[in-house]
mmCIF file of C-alpha atoms in Angstrom:
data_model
loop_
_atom_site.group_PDB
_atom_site.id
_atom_site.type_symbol
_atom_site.label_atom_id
_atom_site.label_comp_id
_atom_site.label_asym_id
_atom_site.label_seq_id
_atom_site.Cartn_x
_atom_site.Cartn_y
_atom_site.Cartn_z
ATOM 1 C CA UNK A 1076 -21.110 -1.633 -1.423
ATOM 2 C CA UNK A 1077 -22.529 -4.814 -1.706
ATOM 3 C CA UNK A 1078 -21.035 -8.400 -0.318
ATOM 4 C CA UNK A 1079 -19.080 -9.229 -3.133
ATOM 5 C CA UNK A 1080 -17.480 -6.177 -3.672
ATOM 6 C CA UNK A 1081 -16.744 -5.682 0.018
ATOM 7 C CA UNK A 1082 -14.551 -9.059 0.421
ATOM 8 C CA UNK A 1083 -13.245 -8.190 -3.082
ATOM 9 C CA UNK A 1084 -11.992 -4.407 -1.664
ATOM 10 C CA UNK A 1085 -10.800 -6.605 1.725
ATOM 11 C CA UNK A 1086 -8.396 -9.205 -0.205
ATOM 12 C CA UNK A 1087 -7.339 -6.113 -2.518
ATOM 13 C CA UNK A 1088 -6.258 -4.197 0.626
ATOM 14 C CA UNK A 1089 -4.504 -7.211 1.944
ATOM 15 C CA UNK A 1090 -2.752 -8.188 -1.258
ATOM 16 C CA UNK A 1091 -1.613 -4.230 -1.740
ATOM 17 C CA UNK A 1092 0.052 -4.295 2.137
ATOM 18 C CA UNK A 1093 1.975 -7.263 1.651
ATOM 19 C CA UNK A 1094 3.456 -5.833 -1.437
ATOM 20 C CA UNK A 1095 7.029 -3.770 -1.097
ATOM 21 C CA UNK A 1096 7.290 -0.523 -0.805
ATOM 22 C CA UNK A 1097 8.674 2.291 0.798
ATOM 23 C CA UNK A 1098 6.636 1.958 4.070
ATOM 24 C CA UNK A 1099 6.539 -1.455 4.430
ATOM 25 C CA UNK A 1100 10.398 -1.499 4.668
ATOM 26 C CA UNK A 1101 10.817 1.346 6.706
ATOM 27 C CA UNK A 1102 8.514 -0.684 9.076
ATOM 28 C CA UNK A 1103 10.825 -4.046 8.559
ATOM 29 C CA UNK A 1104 13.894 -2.300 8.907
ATOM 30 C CA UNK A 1105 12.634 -0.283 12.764
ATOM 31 C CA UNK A 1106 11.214 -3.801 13.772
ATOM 32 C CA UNK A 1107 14.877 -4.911 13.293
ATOM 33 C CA UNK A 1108 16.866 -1.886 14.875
ATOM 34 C CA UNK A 1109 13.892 -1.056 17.601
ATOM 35 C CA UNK A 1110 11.874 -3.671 18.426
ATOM 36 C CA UNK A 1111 7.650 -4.263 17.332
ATOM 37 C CA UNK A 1112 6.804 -1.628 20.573
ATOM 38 C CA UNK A 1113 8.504 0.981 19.435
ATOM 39 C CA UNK A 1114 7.841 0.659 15.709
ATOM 40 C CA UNK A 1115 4.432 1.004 16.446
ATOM 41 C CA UNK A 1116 4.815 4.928 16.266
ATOM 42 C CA UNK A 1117 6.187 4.113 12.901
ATOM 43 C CA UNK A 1118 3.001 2.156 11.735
ATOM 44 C CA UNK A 1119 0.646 4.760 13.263
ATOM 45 C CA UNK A 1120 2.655 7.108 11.201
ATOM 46 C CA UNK A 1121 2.557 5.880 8.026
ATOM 47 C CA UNK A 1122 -1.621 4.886 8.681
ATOM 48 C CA UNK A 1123 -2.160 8.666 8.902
ATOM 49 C CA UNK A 1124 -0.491 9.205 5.944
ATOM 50 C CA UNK A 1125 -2.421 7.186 4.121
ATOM 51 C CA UNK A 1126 -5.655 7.855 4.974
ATOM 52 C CA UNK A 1127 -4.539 11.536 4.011
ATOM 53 C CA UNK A 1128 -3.590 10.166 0.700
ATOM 54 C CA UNK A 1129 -6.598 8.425 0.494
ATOM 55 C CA UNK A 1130 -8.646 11.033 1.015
ATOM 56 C CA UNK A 1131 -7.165 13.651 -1.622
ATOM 57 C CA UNK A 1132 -7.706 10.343 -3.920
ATOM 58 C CA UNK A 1133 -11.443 10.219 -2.910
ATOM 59 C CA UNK A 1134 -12.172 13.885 -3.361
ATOM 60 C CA UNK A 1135 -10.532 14.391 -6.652
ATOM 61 C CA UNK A 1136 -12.813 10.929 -8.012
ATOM 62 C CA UNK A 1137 -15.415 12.469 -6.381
ATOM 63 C CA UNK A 1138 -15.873 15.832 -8.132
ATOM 64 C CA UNK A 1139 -14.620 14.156 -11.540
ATOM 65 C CA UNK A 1140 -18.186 11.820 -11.050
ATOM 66 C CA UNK A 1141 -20.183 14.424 -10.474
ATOM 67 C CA UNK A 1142 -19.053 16.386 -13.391
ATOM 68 C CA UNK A 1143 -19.227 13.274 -16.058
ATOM 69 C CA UNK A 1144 -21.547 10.699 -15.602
ATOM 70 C CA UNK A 1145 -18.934 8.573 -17.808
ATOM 71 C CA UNK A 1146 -16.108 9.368 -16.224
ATOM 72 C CA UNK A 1147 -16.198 5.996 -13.988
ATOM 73 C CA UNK A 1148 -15.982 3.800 -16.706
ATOM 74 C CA UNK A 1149 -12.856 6.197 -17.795
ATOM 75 C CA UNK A 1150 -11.353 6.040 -14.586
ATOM 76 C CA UNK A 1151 -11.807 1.767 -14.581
ATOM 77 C CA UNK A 1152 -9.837 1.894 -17.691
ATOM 78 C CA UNK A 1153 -7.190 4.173 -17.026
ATOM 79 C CA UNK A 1154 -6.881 3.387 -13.845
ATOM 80 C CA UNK A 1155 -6.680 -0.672 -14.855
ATOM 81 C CA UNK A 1156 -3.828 0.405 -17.398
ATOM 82 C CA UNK A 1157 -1.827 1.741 -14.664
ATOM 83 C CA UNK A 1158 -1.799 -0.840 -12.415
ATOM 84 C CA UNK A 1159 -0.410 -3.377 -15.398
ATOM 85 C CA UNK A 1160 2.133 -0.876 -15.975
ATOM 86 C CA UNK A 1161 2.894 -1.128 -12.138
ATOM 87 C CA UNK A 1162 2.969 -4.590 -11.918
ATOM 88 C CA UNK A 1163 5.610 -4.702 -14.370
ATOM 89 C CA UNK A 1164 7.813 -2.132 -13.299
ATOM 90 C CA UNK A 1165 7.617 -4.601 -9.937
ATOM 91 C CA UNK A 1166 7.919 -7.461 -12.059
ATOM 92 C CA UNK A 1167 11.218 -5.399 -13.059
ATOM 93 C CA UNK A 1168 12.557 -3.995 -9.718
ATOM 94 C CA UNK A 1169 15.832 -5.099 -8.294
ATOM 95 C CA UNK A 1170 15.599 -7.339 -5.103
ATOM 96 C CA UNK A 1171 14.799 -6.020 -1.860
ATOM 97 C CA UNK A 1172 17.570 -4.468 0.213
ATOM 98 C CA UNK A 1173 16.215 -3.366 3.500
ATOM 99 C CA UNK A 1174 19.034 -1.712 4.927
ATOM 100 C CA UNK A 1175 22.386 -0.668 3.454
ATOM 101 C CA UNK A 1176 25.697 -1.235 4.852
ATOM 102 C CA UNK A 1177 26.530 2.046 6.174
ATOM 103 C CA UNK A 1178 24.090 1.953 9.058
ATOM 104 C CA UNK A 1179 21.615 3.867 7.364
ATOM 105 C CA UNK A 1180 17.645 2.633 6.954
ATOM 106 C CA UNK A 1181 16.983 3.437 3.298
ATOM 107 C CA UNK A 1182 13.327 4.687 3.743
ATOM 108 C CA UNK A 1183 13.864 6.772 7.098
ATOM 109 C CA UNK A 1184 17.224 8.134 7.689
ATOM 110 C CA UNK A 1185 19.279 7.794 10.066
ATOM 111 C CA UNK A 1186 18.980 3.979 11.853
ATOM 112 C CA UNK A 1187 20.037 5.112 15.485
ATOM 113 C CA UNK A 1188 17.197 7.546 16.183
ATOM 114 C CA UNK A 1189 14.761 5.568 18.037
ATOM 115 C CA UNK A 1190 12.361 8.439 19.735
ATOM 116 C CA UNK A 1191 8.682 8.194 19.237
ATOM 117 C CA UNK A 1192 8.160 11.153 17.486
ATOM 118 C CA UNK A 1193 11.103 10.563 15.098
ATOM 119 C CA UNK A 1194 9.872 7.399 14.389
ATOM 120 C CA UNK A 1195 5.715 9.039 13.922
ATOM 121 C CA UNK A 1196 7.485 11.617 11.409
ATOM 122 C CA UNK A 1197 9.461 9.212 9.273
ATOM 123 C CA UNK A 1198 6.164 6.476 8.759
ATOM 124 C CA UNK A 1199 4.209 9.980 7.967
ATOM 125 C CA UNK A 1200 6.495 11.130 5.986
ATOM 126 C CA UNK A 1201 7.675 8.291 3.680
ATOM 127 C CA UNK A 1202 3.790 7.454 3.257
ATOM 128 C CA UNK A 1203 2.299 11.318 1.765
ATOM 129 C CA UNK A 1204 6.238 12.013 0.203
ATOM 130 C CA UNK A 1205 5.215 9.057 -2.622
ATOM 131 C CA UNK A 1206 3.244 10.452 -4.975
ATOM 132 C CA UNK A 1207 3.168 6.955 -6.716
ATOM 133 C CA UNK A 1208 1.189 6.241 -3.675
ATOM 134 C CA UNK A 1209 -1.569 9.021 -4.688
ATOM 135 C CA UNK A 1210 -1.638 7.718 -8.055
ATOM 136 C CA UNK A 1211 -2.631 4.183 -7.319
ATOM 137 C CA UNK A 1212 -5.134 4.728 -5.247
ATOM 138 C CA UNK A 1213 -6.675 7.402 -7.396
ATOM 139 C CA UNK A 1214 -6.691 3.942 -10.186
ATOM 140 C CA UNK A 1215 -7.163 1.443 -7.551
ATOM 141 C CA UNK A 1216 -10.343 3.198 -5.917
ATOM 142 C CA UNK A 1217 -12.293 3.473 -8.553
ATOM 143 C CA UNK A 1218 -12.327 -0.080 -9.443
ATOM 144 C CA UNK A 1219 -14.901 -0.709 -6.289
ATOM 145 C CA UNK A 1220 -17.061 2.713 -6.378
ATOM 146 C CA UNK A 1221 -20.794 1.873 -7.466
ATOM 147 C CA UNK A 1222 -21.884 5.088 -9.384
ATOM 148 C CA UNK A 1223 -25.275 4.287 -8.689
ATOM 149 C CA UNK A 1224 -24.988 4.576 -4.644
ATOM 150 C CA UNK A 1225 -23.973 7.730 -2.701
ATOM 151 C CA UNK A 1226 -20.201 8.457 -2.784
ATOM 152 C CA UNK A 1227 -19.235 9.134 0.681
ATOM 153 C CA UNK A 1228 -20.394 6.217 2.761
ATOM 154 C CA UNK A 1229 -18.433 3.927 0.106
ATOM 155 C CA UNK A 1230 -15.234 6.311 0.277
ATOM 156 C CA UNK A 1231 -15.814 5.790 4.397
ATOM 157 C CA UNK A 1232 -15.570 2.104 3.881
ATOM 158 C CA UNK A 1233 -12.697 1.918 1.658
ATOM 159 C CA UNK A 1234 -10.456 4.399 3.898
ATOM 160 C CA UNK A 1235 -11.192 1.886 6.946
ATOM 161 C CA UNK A 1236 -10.871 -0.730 5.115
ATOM 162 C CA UNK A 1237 -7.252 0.134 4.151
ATOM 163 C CA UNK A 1238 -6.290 2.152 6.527
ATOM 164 C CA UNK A 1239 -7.142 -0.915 9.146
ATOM 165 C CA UNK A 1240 -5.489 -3.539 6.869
ATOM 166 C CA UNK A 1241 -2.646 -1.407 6.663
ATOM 167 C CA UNK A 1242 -2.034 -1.217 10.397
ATOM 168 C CA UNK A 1243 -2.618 -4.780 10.924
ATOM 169 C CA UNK A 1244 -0.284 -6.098 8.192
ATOM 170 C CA UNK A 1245 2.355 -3.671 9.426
ATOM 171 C CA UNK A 1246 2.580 -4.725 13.278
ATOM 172 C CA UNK A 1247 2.902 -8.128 11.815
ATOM 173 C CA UNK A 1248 5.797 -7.114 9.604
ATOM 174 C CA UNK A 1249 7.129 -5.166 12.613
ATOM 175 C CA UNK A 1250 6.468 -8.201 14.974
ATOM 176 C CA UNK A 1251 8.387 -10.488 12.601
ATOM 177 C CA UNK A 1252 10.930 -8.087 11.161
ATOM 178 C CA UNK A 1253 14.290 -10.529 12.293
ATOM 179 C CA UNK A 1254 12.166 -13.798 10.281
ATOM 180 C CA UNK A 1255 10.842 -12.095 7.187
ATOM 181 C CA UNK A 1256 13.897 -10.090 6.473
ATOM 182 C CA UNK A 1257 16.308 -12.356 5.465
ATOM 183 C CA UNK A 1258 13.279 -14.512 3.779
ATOM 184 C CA UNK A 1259 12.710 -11.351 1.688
ATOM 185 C CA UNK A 1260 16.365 -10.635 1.014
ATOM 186 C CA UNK A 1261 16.791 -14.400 0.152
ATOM 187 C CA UNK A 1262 13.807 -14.988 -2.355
ATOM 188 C CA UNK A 1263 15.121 -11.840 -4.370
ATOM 189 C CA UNK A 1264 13.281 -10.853 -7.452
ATOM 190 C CA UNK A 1265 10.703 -14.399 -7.215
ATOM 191 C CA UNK A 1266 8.925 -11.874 -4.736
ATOM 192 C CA UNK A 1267 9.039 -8.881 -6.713
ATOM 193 C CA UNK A 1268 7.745 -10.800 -9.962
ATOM 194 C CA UNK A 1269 5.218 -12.614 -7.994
ATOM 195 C CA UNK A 1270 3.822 -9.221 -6.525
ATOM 196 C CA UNK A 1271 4.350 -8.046 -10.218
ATOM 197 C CA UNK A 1272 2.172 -10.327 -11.706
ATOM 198 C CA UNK A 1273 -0.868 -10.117 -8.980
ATOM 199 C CA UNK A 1274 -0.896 -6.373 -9.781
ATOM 200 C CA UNK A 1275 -1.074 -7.356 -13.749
ATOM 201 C CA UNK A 1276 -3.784 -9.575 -13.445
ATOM 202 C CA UNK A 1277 -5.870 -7.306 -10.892
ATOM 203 C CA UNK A 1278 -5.358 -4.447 -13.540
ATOM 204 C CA UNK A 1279 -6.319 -6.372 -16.779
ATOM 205 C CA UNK A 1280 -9.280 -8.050 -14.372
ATOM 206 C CA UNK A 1281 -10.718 -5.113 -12.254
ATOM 207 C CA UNK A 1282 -11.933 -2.525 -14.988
ATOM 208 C CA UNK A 1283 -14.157 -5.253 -16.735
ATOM 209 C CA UNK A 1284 -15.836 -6.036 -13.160
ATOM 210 C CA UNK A 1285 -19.487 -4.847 -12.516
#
């Protein structure tokens, strides 16, 4: 992977953890109810998950490039196509709720269980239970694999990359879960649509990148 590509993968990997979804709340909402410390089980959680999902991702792009010597250029396209068509179903969504009025945390369950393990099972769980999650990065991936250089150091690098991001970005959601929570809840859908569009653009953008 060569310079370019590498800070292009980084500010991908960035851009795709600040973006809503099912972990990222579940992480907002224990910052809130159990402090950054604790919610750290939750973010270690959910990493593990993804790297997992990751992984299946990797090895299913994998074999598909070694049986078609085309089949990157299919997989740019396709997967390019599906992130505009996620981008505007997030251009779309409803505004962000993180925790509903009967004391239960949307994304995890029940709000009063604070252990450590409950909190590792509910980040693992919410992260490898999306299979939207498994679909994007099986379109998202292949926008930064070089066909010409050996597959597995490059899978390596993206699964650190994002695995690493992802940890970062959600101890700082975590840290700041009482701030960012009503910011989130206040800006409504300008966040969604503004999330929405980054994911059109990087879709209509990435598969025509060399």
């Amino acid at each position: 992977m060569d310079f370019h590509t590498g800070w292009l993968l980084l500010a991908a990997a960035i851009g795709l953890s600040l973006t809503p979804g099912p972990n990222s709340l579940l992480v907002l909402t224990h910052g809130a109810l159990h402090g950054h410390r604790r919610t750290l089980w939750t973010v270690a959680g959910g990493a593990l998950g993804f790297v997992a999902l990751i992984a299946l991702s990797l090895a299913g792009i994998g074999a598909l490039l070694k049986a078609s010597a085309g089949a990157l250029i299919v997989l740019k396209w396709v997967g390019g196509a599906y992130l505009v068509w996620l981008g505007v179903q997030l251009w779309r969504a409803p505004p962000i709720r993180l925790q509903s009025g009967n004391g239960q945390d949307g994304p995890g369950g029940p709000a009063a269980d604070g252990r450590p393990a409950t909190l590792f099972r509910q980040g693992l769980l919410t992260a490898v239970s999306n299979p939207k999650a498994l679909l994007f990065y099986g379109a998202f991936l292949p926008q930064f694999i070089d066909g010409a250089r050996p597959l597995l150091p490059q899978f390596i690098t993206m699964a650190v990359v994002f695995g690493v991001v992802e940890c970062l970005v959600e101890i700082g959601l975590a840290m700041l879960a009482h701030r960012v929570r009503p910011w989130l809840e206040r800006l409504g859908r300008r966040f969604n649509r503004a999330c929405g569009g980054m994911f059109v653009a990087m879709g209509a953008a990435l598969p025509m990148t060399r």
